Coordinates of C-alpha atoms and ligand atoms in Angstrom, one line a residue:
M1 CA 0.0 0.0 0.0
K2 CA 1.5 3.3 -1.1
L3 CA 0.7 6.4 0.8
T4 CA 3.3 8.6 -0.7
K5 CA 2.0 11.5 -2.8
M6 CA -1.5 10.9 -1.5
P7 CA -3.2 14.2 -1.8
L8 CA -5.1 13.7 1.5
A9 CA -2.6 14.2 4.3
S10 CA -5.5 14.0 6.7
F11 CA -6.0 10.3 6.1
G12 CA -3.1 9.1 8.2
V13 CA -3.9 11.5 10.9
A14 CA -7.6 10.5 10.9
L15 CA -6.7 7.0 11.7
A16 CA -5.3 8.1 15.0
L17 CA -8.4 10.1 15.9
S18 CA -11.1 9.0 18.3
A19 CA -13.9 6.7 17.1
A20 CA -16.3 9.5 17.4
L21 CA -14.3 11.7 15.1
A22 CA -13.8 8.9 12.7
Q23 CA -17.5 9.0 12.2
T24 CA -17.5 12.5 10.8
R25 CA -18.2 12.9 7.1
S26 CA -14.9 14.3 6.2
T27 CA -13.0 11.4 7.7
E28 CA -15.1 8.9 5.8
F29 CA -14.6 10.9 2.7
S30 CA -10.9 10.8 3.0
A31 CA -10.9 7.0 3.6
G32 CA -13.2 6.5 0.6
Q33 CA -10.9 8.7 -1.5
H34 CA -7.9 6.8 -0.5
L35 CA -9.5 3.5 -1.4
A36 CA -10.5 4.8 -4.8
R37 CA -7.0 6.0 -5.6
E38 CA -5.5 2.7 -4.6
I39 CA -7.9 0.8 -6.8
F40 CA -7.4 3.2 -9.6
Q41 CA -3.6 2.7 -9.5
Q42 CA -4.0 -1.0 -9.3
L43 CA -6.3 -1.1 -12.4
I44 CA -4.0 1.2 -14.5
E45 CA -1.0 -0.9 -13.7
I46 CA -2.7 -4.1 -14.9
N47 CA -2.3 -4.0 -18.6
T48 CA -5.7 -4.7 -20.2
T49 CA -5.0 -4.1 -23.9
D50 CA -6.3 -6.6 -26.4
S51 CA -2.8 -7.6 -27.7
V52 CA -1.0 -8.6 -24.5
G53 CA -3.2 -7.4 -21.7
D54 CA -5.4 -9.4 -19.3
C55 CA -8.9 -8.3 -18.3
T56 CA -9.3 -11.4 -16.1
A57 CA -6.4 -10.3 -14.0
A58 CA -8.0 -6.9 -13.4
A59 CA -11.4 -8.6 -12.7
N60 CA -9.9 -11.0 -10.2
A61 CA -8.1 -8.2 -8.4
M62 CA -11.3 -6.4 -8.0
A63 CA -13.1 -9.6 -6.9
E64 CA -10.5 -10.1 -4.3
R65 CA -11.0 -6.7 -2.8
L66 CA -14.8 -7.1 -2.8
K67 CA -14.7 -10.4 -1.0
T68 CA -12.2 -9.0 1.5
A69 CA -14.7 -6.2 2.1
G70 CA -17.4 -8.7 3.0
F71 CA -19.2 -9.4 -0.3
P72 CA -20.2 -13.1 -0.3
N73 CA -18.6 -15.3 -2.9
E74 CA -21.9 -16.0 -4.7
D75 CA -22.4 -12.2 -5.3
V76 CA -18.9 -11.7 -6.8
K77 CA -18.4 -13.4 -10.2
V78 CA -15.6 -13.4 -12.7
L79 CA -16.7 -15.0 -15.9
G80 CA -16.1 -14.8 -19.6
P81 CA -15.5 -16.7 -22.9
H82 CA -11.7 -16.5 -23.0
P83 CA -8.9 -16.8 -20.4
R84 CA -7.8 -13.2 -20.8
K85 CA -11.3 -11.7 -21.3
G86 CA -12.9 -12.1 -17.9
N87 CA -15.7 -9.8 -16.7
L88 CA -16.5 -8.9 -13.1
V89 CA -20.1 -8.8 -11.9
V90 CA -20.8 -7.9 -8.3
R91 CA -24.1 -7.3 -6.6
L92 CA -24.8 -5.4 -3.4
R93 CA -27.9 -7.5 -2.5
V94 CA -30.9 -6.4 -0.6
T95 CA -34.5 -7.5 -0.4
G96 CA -35.4 -4.4 -2.3
A97 CA -38.8 -3.8 -3.8
R98 CA -37.4 -2.2 -7.0
K99 CA -35.5 -3.6 -9.9
P100 CA -31.7 -3.3 -9.7
I101 CA -29.6 -0.5 -11.1
L102 CA -26.5 -1.3 -13.1
L103 CA -23.1 0.5 -12.9
L104 CA -21.1 -0.4 -16.0
A105 CA -17.5 0.4 -16.9
H106 CA -15.0 -1.4 -19.2
L107 CA -11.8 -2.9 -18.0
D108 CA -10.0 -3.0 -21.4
V109 CA -8.0 -0.1 -22.8
V110 CA -6.7 1.0 -26.2
E111 CA -3.1 0.0 -27.0
A112 CA -0.4 2.3 -25.8
K113 CA 3.3 2.2 -26.8
R114 CA 6.0 3.4 -24.3
E115 CA 7.8 5.2 -27.1
D116 CA 4.7 7.2 -28.0
W117 CA 4.2 8.4 -24.5
S118 CA 6.2 10.8 -22.2
F119 CA 6.1 8.1 -19.5
D120 CA 5.2 4.5 -19.0
P121 CA 1.5 4.2 -19.9
F122 CA 1.0 1.3 -17.5
K123 CA 2.6 3.0 -14.5
F124 CA 0.3 5.1 -12.5
L125 CA 1.7 8.6 -12.2
E126 CA 0.5 11.7 -10.3
K127 CA 2.0 14.9 -11.7
D128 CA 0.9 18.6 -11.7
G129 CA -2.6 17.9 -10.5
Y130 CA -3.3 15.0 -12.9
Y131 CA -3.3 11.2 -12.7
Y132 CA -1.7 9.7 -15.8
G133 CA -1.9 6.3 -17.3
R134 CA -3.6 4.4 -20.1
G135 CA -7.2 4.1 -19.1
A136 CA -7.0 7.1 -16.7
S137 CA -10.0 8.7 -18.4
D138 CA -11.3 5.8 -20.5
D139 CA -12.5 4.0 -18.5
K140 CA -10.6 2.9 -15.4
A141 CA -11.5 6.0 -13.3
M142 CA -15.2 5.0 -13.4
A143 CA -14.4 1.4 -12.8
A144 CA -12.3 2.3 -9.7
I145 CA -14.9 4.7 -8.4
F146 CA -17.7 2.1 -8.8
V147 CA -15.8 -0.5 -6.9
A148 CA -14.6 1.9 -4.2
N149 CA -18.1 3.3 -3.7
L150 CA -19.7 -0.1 -3.5
I151 CA -17.2 -1.1 -0.8
R152 CA -18.0 2.2 1.0
F153 CA -21.7 1.5 0.8
K154 CA -21.1 -1.9 2.4
Q155 CA -18.9 -0.5 5.1
E156 CA -21.3 2.2 6.0
G157 CA -24.2 -0.2 6.2
F158 CA -26.1 1.6 3.5
K159 CA -29.4 -0.2 2.9
P160 CA -30.5 0.5 -0.6
D161 CA -34.1 -0.4 -1.7
R162 CA -32.8 -2.2 -4.8
D163 CA -29.8 -4.2 -5.7
I164 CA -26.8 -2.3 -7.0
I165 CA -24.9 -4.2 -9.7
V166 CA -21.4 -3.3 -10.8
A167 CA -20.2 -4.8 -14.0
L168 CA -16.6 -4.3 -15.2
T169 CA -16.3 -5.8 -18.7
A170 CA -13.8 -6.7 -21.5
D171 CA -13.4 -5.7 -25.1
E172 CA -15.3 -2.4 -25.3
E173 CA -12.5 -0.9 -27.3
G174 CA -12.3 -3.8 -29.8
G175 CA -11.4 -7.5 -29.6
D176 CA -13.6 -10.4 -30.2
Y177 CA -15.2 -10.9 -26.8
N178 CA -17.3 -7.9 -25.9
G179 CA -18.2 -8.5 -22.3
V180 CA -21.6 -6.8 -22.2
E181 CA -22.7 -8.7 -25.3
W182 CA -21.5 -11.9 -23.8
L183 CA -23.1 -11.4 -20.4
L184 CA -26.4 -10.5 -22.0
K185 CA -26.3 -13.6 -24.1
N186 CA -25.1 -16.1 -21.4
H187 CA -26.0 -14.6 -18.0
P188 CA -28.6 -12.0 -18.6
Q189 CA -30.0 -12.4 -15.1
L190 CA -26.7 -11.2 -13.6
I191 CA -27.0 -7.7 -15.2
E192 CA -30.7 -7.2 -15.8
A193 CA -31.6 -3.8 -14.4
E194 CA -34.3 -1.1 -14.5
F195 CA -31.7 1.2 -15.9
G196 CA -27.9 1.8 -15.7
M197 CA -25.0 4.2 -15.8
N198 CA -21.9 4.0 -18.0
E199 CA -19.3 6.1 -19.7
G200 CA -20.1 8.5 -22.6
G201 CA -21.1 11.5 -20.5
G202 CA -19.1 13.6 -18.0
G203 CA -18.4 17.2 -17.2
A204 CA -17.2 19.6 -19.9
A205 CA -14.8 22.3 -19.0
R206 CA -12.8 24.9 -20.9
N207 CA -9.7 26.6 -19.4
G208 CA -10.7 25.5 -16.0
K209 CA -14.3 26.8 -16.3
K210 CA -17.0 24.2 -16.0
L211 CA -19.4 24.5 -18.9
F212 CA -21.9 21.7 -18.4
N213 CA -22.5 18.2 -17.0
A214 CA -23.2 15.9 -19.9
V215 CA -25.6 13.0 -19.7
Q216 CA -25.2 10.6 -22.7
A217 CA -28.7 9.2 -23.4
S218 CA -28.3 8.2 -27.0
E219 CA -25.8 7.3 -29.6
K220 CA -25.4 7.0 -33.3
V221 CA -25.4 3.7 -35.1
Y222 CA -22.1 2.6 -36.7
Q223 CA -22.5 1.2 -40.3
S224 CA -20.0 1.0 -43.1
F225 CA -20.9 0.3 -46.7
L226 CA -18.8 -1.1 -49.5
L227 CA -19.1 0.7 -52.9
E228 CA -17.9 -1.5 -55.7
V229 CA -17.6 -1.2 -59.4
K230 CA -16.6 -4.1 -61.6
N231 CA -15.4 -3.8 -65.2
K232 CA -14.0 -6.2 -67.9
G233 CA -10.8 -4.3 -67.9
G234 CA -8.2 -4.6 -70.7
H235 CA -4.8 -3.2 -71.8
S236 CA -4.1 0.4 -70.6
S237 CA -2.6 1.3 -74.0
R238 CA -6.2 1.2 -75.4
P239 CA -8.3 2.9 -72.8
V240 CA -12.1 3.3 -73.1
K241 CA -14.4 5.7 -71.3
D242 CA -16.1 2.8 -69.4
N243 CA -13.6 2.7 -66.5
A244 CA -14.2 1.3 -63.0
I245 CA -12.1 4.0 -61.3
Y246 CA -13.8 6.9 -63.0
H247 CA -17.3 5.5 -62.2
L248 CA -16.3 5.1 -58.5
A249 CA -14.7 8.6 -58.5
T250 CA -17.9 10.1 -59.9
A251 CA -20.0 8.3 -57.2
L252 CA -17.7 9.6 -54.4
Q253 CA -18.0 13.1 -55.9
R254 CA -21.7 12.9 -55.6
L255 CA -21.5 11.7 -52.1
A256 CA -19.1 14.5 -51.2
G257 CA -21.7 17.0 -52.3
F258 CA -24.6 15.5 -50.3
D259 CA -25.8 16.1 -46.8
F260 CA -28.4 14.0 -45.0
P261 CA -31.4 15.9 -43.8
V262 CA -31.4 17.4 -40.3
N263 CA -33.4 15.2 -38.0
L264 CA -33.4 16.0 -34.2
N265 CA -34.7 13.7 -31.5
E266 CA -35.6 14.3 -27.8
V267 CA -31.9 14.2 -26.7
T268 CA -30.4 16.3 -29.5
R269 CA -33.2 18.9 -29.3
A270 CA -32.6 19.3 -25.5
Y271 CA -28.8 19.4 -26.2
F272 CA -29.0 22.3 -28.7
E273 CA -31.6 24.1 -26.6
R274 CA -29.3 24.0 -23.5
V275 CA -26.0 24.5 -25.2
S276 CA -27.4 27.6 -27.0
K277 CA -27.5 29.3 -23.6
L278 CA -23.8 28.5 -23.1
E279 CA -22.7 29.6 -26.5
S280 CA -22.8 33.1 -27.7
G281 CA -23.3 35.2 -30.9
E282 CA -23.9 33.4 -34.2
T283 CA -23.5 29.9 -32.8
A284 CA -26.1 30.5 -30.1
A285 CA -28.5 32.0 -32.6
A286 CA -28.0 29.1 -35.0
M287 CA -28.7 26.6 -32.3
K288 CA -32.0 28.3 -31.5
G289 CA -32.8 28.3 -35.2
V290 CA -32.0 24.6 -35.7
I291 CA -34.5 23.5 -33.0
Q292 CA -37.3 25.3 -34.8
N293 CA -39.8 23.1 -36.7
P294 CA -38.8 23.0 -39.6
P295 CA -35.2 23.9 -38.8
D296 CA -34.1 27.3 -40.0
A297 CA -32.1 26.8 -43.2
K298 CA -29.5 29.6 -42.4
S299 CA -28.9 28.1 -39.0
V300 CA -28.3 24.7 -40.5
A301 CA -25.9 26.2 -43.0
Y302 CA -24.0 27.8 -40.2
L303 CA -23.9 24.8 -37.8
E304 CA -22.8 22.3 -40.5
N305 CA -19.4 23.9 -40.7
L306 CA -18.8 22.8 -37.1
P307 CA -18.1 19.1 -37.3
A308 CA -19.4 18.2 -33.8
Y309 CA -22.6 20.0 -34.2
N310 CA -23.1 18.8 -37.8
A311 CA -22.7 15.2 -36.6
T312 CA -25.2 15.8 -33.9
M313 CA -28.0 17.0 -36.2
R314 CA -27.8 14.5 -39.0
T315 CA -26.7 11.1 -40.2
T316 CA -23.2 11.3 -41.8
C317 CA -21.5 9.1 -44.4
V318 CA -17.9 9.7 -45.4
A319 CA -15.4 7.9 -47.7
T320 CA -12.6 6.4 -45.5
M321 CA -10.8 3.9 -47.7
L322 CA -10.1 3.3 -51.4
Q323 CA -8.7 0.3 -53.3
A324 CA -8.7 -0.2 -57.1
G325 CA -6.9 -1.8 -60.0
H326 CA -4.4 -4.7 -60.2
A327 CA -1.6 -3.3 -62.3
E328 CA -0.1 -0.1 -63.5
N329 CA -0.5 -1.0 -67.1
A330 CA -4.0 -2.5 -67.0
L331 CA -7.5 -1.1 -67.0
P332 CA -9.0 -1.6 -63.6
Q333 CA -11.4 -4.5 -63.2
T334 CA -12.4 -3.6 -59.7
A335 CA -12.7 -0.3 -57.8
R336 CA -13.8 -0.2 -54.2
A337 CA -14.4 2.4 -51.6
T338 CA -15.4 2.0 -47.9
V339 CA -18.0 4.6 -46.8
N340 CA -18.4 4.9 -43.0
C341 CA -21.8 6.1 -41.8
R342 CA -22.9 7.2 -38.4
I343 CA -26.6 6.9 -38.5
L344 CA -29.1 8.7 -36.2
P345 CA -30.7 6.3 -33.7
T346 CA -34.1 7.2 -35.2
E347 CA -33.1 6.2 -38.7
T348 CA -32.1 2.8 -40.2
A349 CA -29.2 1.4 -42.0
E350 CA -31.4 0.2 -44.8
V351 CA -32.9 3.6 -45.4
T352 CA -29.4 5.1 -45.3
R353 CA -28.4 2.6 -48.0
E354 CA -31.4 3.5 -50.1
T355 CA -30.4 7.2 -49.8
L356 CA -26.9 6.4 -50.9
V357 CA -28.3 4.5 -53.9
K358 CA -30.3 7.6 -54.9
V359 CA -27.6 10.1 -54.3
I360 CA -25.0 8.1 -56.3
N361 CA -27.6 7.3 -58.9
D362 CA -25.4 4.8 -60.9
S363 CA -26.4 1.2 -61.2
R364 CA -22.8 0.2 -61.9
V365 CA -21.9 1.1 -58.4
A366 CA -23.0 -1.8 -56.0
I367 CA -23.6 -0.6 -52.4
T368 CA -23.6 -3.3 -49.8
P369 CA -23.5 -3.1 -46.0
I370 CA -20.3 -4.3 -44.2
K371 CA -21.3 -6.2 -41.1
E372 CA -24.6 -6.0 -39.3
P373 CA -25.6 -2.7 -37.7
K374 CA -26.3 -2.6 -33.9
P375 CA -29.0 -0.1 -33.6
S376 CA -30.0 1.1 -30.1
P377 CA -32.9 3.4 -29.1
P378 CA -32.3 6.7 -27.2
S379 CA -32.9 6.3 -23.5
P380 CA -35.9 8.4 -22.2
L381 CA -35.0 11.6 -20.3
S382 CA -37.3 10.4 -17.4
A383 CA -37.7 12.5 -14.2
E384 CA -36.6 9.5 -12.1
V385 CA -33.2 9.7 -13.7
M386 CA -32.8 13.4 -14.6
K387 CA -34.1 14.9 -11.3
P388 CA -31.4 13.4 -9.1
I389 CA -28.8 14.2 -11.7
E390 CA -29.9 17.8 -11.8
A391 CA -30.2 18.1 -8.0
I392 CA -26.8 16.7 -7.3
T393 CA -25.2 18.8 -10.1
R394 CA -26.8 21.9 -8.5
Q395 CA -25.4 20.9 -5.0
M396 CA -21.9 20.3 -6.3
W397 CA -21.5 22.8 -9.0
P398 CA -24.1 25.6 -8.6
G399 CA -25.0 27.2 -12.0
V400 CA -23.6 24.4 -14.1
P401 CA -26.4 23.0 -16.3
V402 CA -27.1 19.4 -17.1
V403 CA -27.0 18.7 -20.8
P404 CA -28.3 15.6 -22.5
V405 CA -26.1 14.4 -25.3
M406 CA -26.0 11.9 -28.1
S407 CA -22.6 10.3 -28.8
T408 CA -21.5 10.3 -32.4
G409 CA -19.4 7.3 -31.6
A410 CA -20.5 4.1 -29.8
T411 CA -20.3 2.7 -26.3
D412 CA -21.4 -0.6 -24.7
S413 CA -24.6 1.1 -23.7
L414 CA -26.0 0.1 -27.1
Y415 CA -26.2 -3.6 -26.1
L416 CA -28.3 -2.8 -23.1
R417 CA -30.5 -0.2 -24.7
K418 CA -31.2 -2.7 -27.4
M419 CA -32.4 -5.1 -24.7
G420 CA -34.8 -2.5 -23.3
I421 CA -32.5 -1.3 -20.4
P422 CA -32.1 2.5 -20.6
M423 CA -28.5 3.6 -20.1
Y424 CA -27.1 7.0 -19.1
G425 CA -23.6 8.1 -19.5
T426 CA -22.8 10.2 -16.5
S427 CA -19.6 10.4 -14.4
G428 CA -19.4 13.9 -12.8
V429 CA -15.7 13.8 -13.9
F430 CA -14.9 17.1 -15.6
G431 CA -12.4 17.3 -18.4
D432 CA -11.2 20.0 -20.9
I433 CA -13.3 19.6 -24.1
D434 CA -10.3 20.9 -26.1
D435 CA -7.8 18.4 -24.6
S436 CA -9.3 14.9 -24.8
R437 CA -6.6 12.3 -24.5
A438 CA -8.7 9.2 -24.4
H439 CA -7.1 6.6 -26.8
G440 CA -4.2 9.0 -27.3
K441 CA -0.9 10.0 -25.8
D442 CA -0.4 10.8 -22.1
E443 CA -4.0 10.0 -21.1
R444 CA -4.9 11.7 -17.9
I445 CA -7.6 12.9 -15.5
G446 CA -7.5 15.8 -13.0
V447 CA -6.9 14.7 -9.4
K448 CA -9.6 16.9 -8.0
E449 CA -11.9 16.0 -10.9
F450 CA -11.5 12.3 -10.1
Y451 CA -12.6 12.8 -6.4
D452 CA -15.4 15.1 -7.4
G453 CA -16.6 12.4 -9.8
Q454 CA -16.4 9.9 -7.0
E455 CA -18.5 12.1 -4.7
Y456 CA -21.0 12.8 -7.5
L457 CA -21.4 9.1 -8.3
Y458 CA -21.6 8.2 -4.6
R459 CA -24.5 10.7 -4.1
L460 CA -26.2 9.8 -7.4
V461 CA -26.2 6.0 -6.8
K462 CA -27.5 6.6 -3.3
A463 CA -30.3 8.8 -4.7
F464 CA -31.2 6.2 -7.3
A465 CA -31.2 3.4 -4.7
S466 CA -33.2 5.0 -2.0
A467 CA -36.9 5.7 -2.6
N468 CA -37.0 8.2 0.3
S469 CA -34.2 10.2 -1.1
N470 CA -35.8 10.3 -4.5
Q471 CA -39.1 11.5 -3.0
R472 CA -37.3 14.1 -0.9
Q473 CA -35.5 15.4 -4.0
A474 CA -38.6 15.4 -6.1
A475 CA -40.5 17.3 -3.3
G476 CA -37.7 19.7 -2.7
K477 CA -37.4 20.6 -6.3
Ligands
LIG1 ZN1 -14.4 3.8 -23.1

């Protein structure tokens, strides 16, 4: 156990204090923080990449801690389809009247090379107010916080009115053994819940100023298409106009000039409405314009130049790979392009394909889906979920609004949403929106932000798992 560099000098002192004092909130808080940091360090230092890492080792380490903290063996499970791809599922069991809630985080991390980083990515490092390491922000902070808080609930004798399930899973970032998908298929009863929380949201800050607390309630659907042109080919010394590469190039030119229609849903409408109050000038005005029905054309024209906002208001499809021809001196017999689409959750892959067919308007270009899409419905912005989030955000960061968001990328929430379990991305961990290092070099999380996130998730899970607290919060609104 390493206590050096612990930001909470009070912890060691607190141990020596009287039992009465040890009951004070601040002392408990310090102990809880210390535990979270220790778990966080342990998780970061267990390599969980797909290539050489081991999620089972991380899952077992957490299982051991939970059992030591008094969780019975039958409520702490490590299971999975591959020796290195274990998932941890733990349940704080009560005879609660309501269906469980699920706290989900992934154990695996994106590859990280020592030579690409300023330090060893698999060595936990605290420096200048940040914790560094692969997985620091994606997604080991949440995993550590969920485990530490669950142990804290147990130690405090907290009696929720519903089971609290923590699932830490493998292969969110890639790999062949996605833990959530596997658990839903093989052990659904272990993680069935009324709703759950996951990554995908979090606090957005800029230059130290907190902008908003994002709640991810929806995500786009990932679907690539293959565009393919076949041709009989021939000798390149006798070219003809009927050329596979030219036909494909024309098709891509048409795609380049096309924009899918603007189509807002409950989540993205609320997003633009709330972010318009944080933005200023033309951007704010355009956001107010785009939520009109029908959307104001000038506002759309302005926002579509801003990639994040453009991707929020419509389906997008973009050419990402090209491959054509078989020899320098031959007419091409095949020309192929990969087009990657991010489809709004209220639209379908088939309708998107039909739109591509119409836009490209050339029967020589075959357009076929690559792999099956995994559509997931947006989660409803219900009062049961949003009210505690808003109340706790007000308590902790007065004046900072809660903003529902739709991810343009994908998270594991999609598997649960597809099965009818609403999922919400919320962490209370703030990060600079202009300096996201997830998947990149020198990944990090602010030290204070980490503990704030821990406190936020502690309060939020408590609110979700105690009917009285929910009623109080609803009444006190
Ligand atoms: Zn992640």
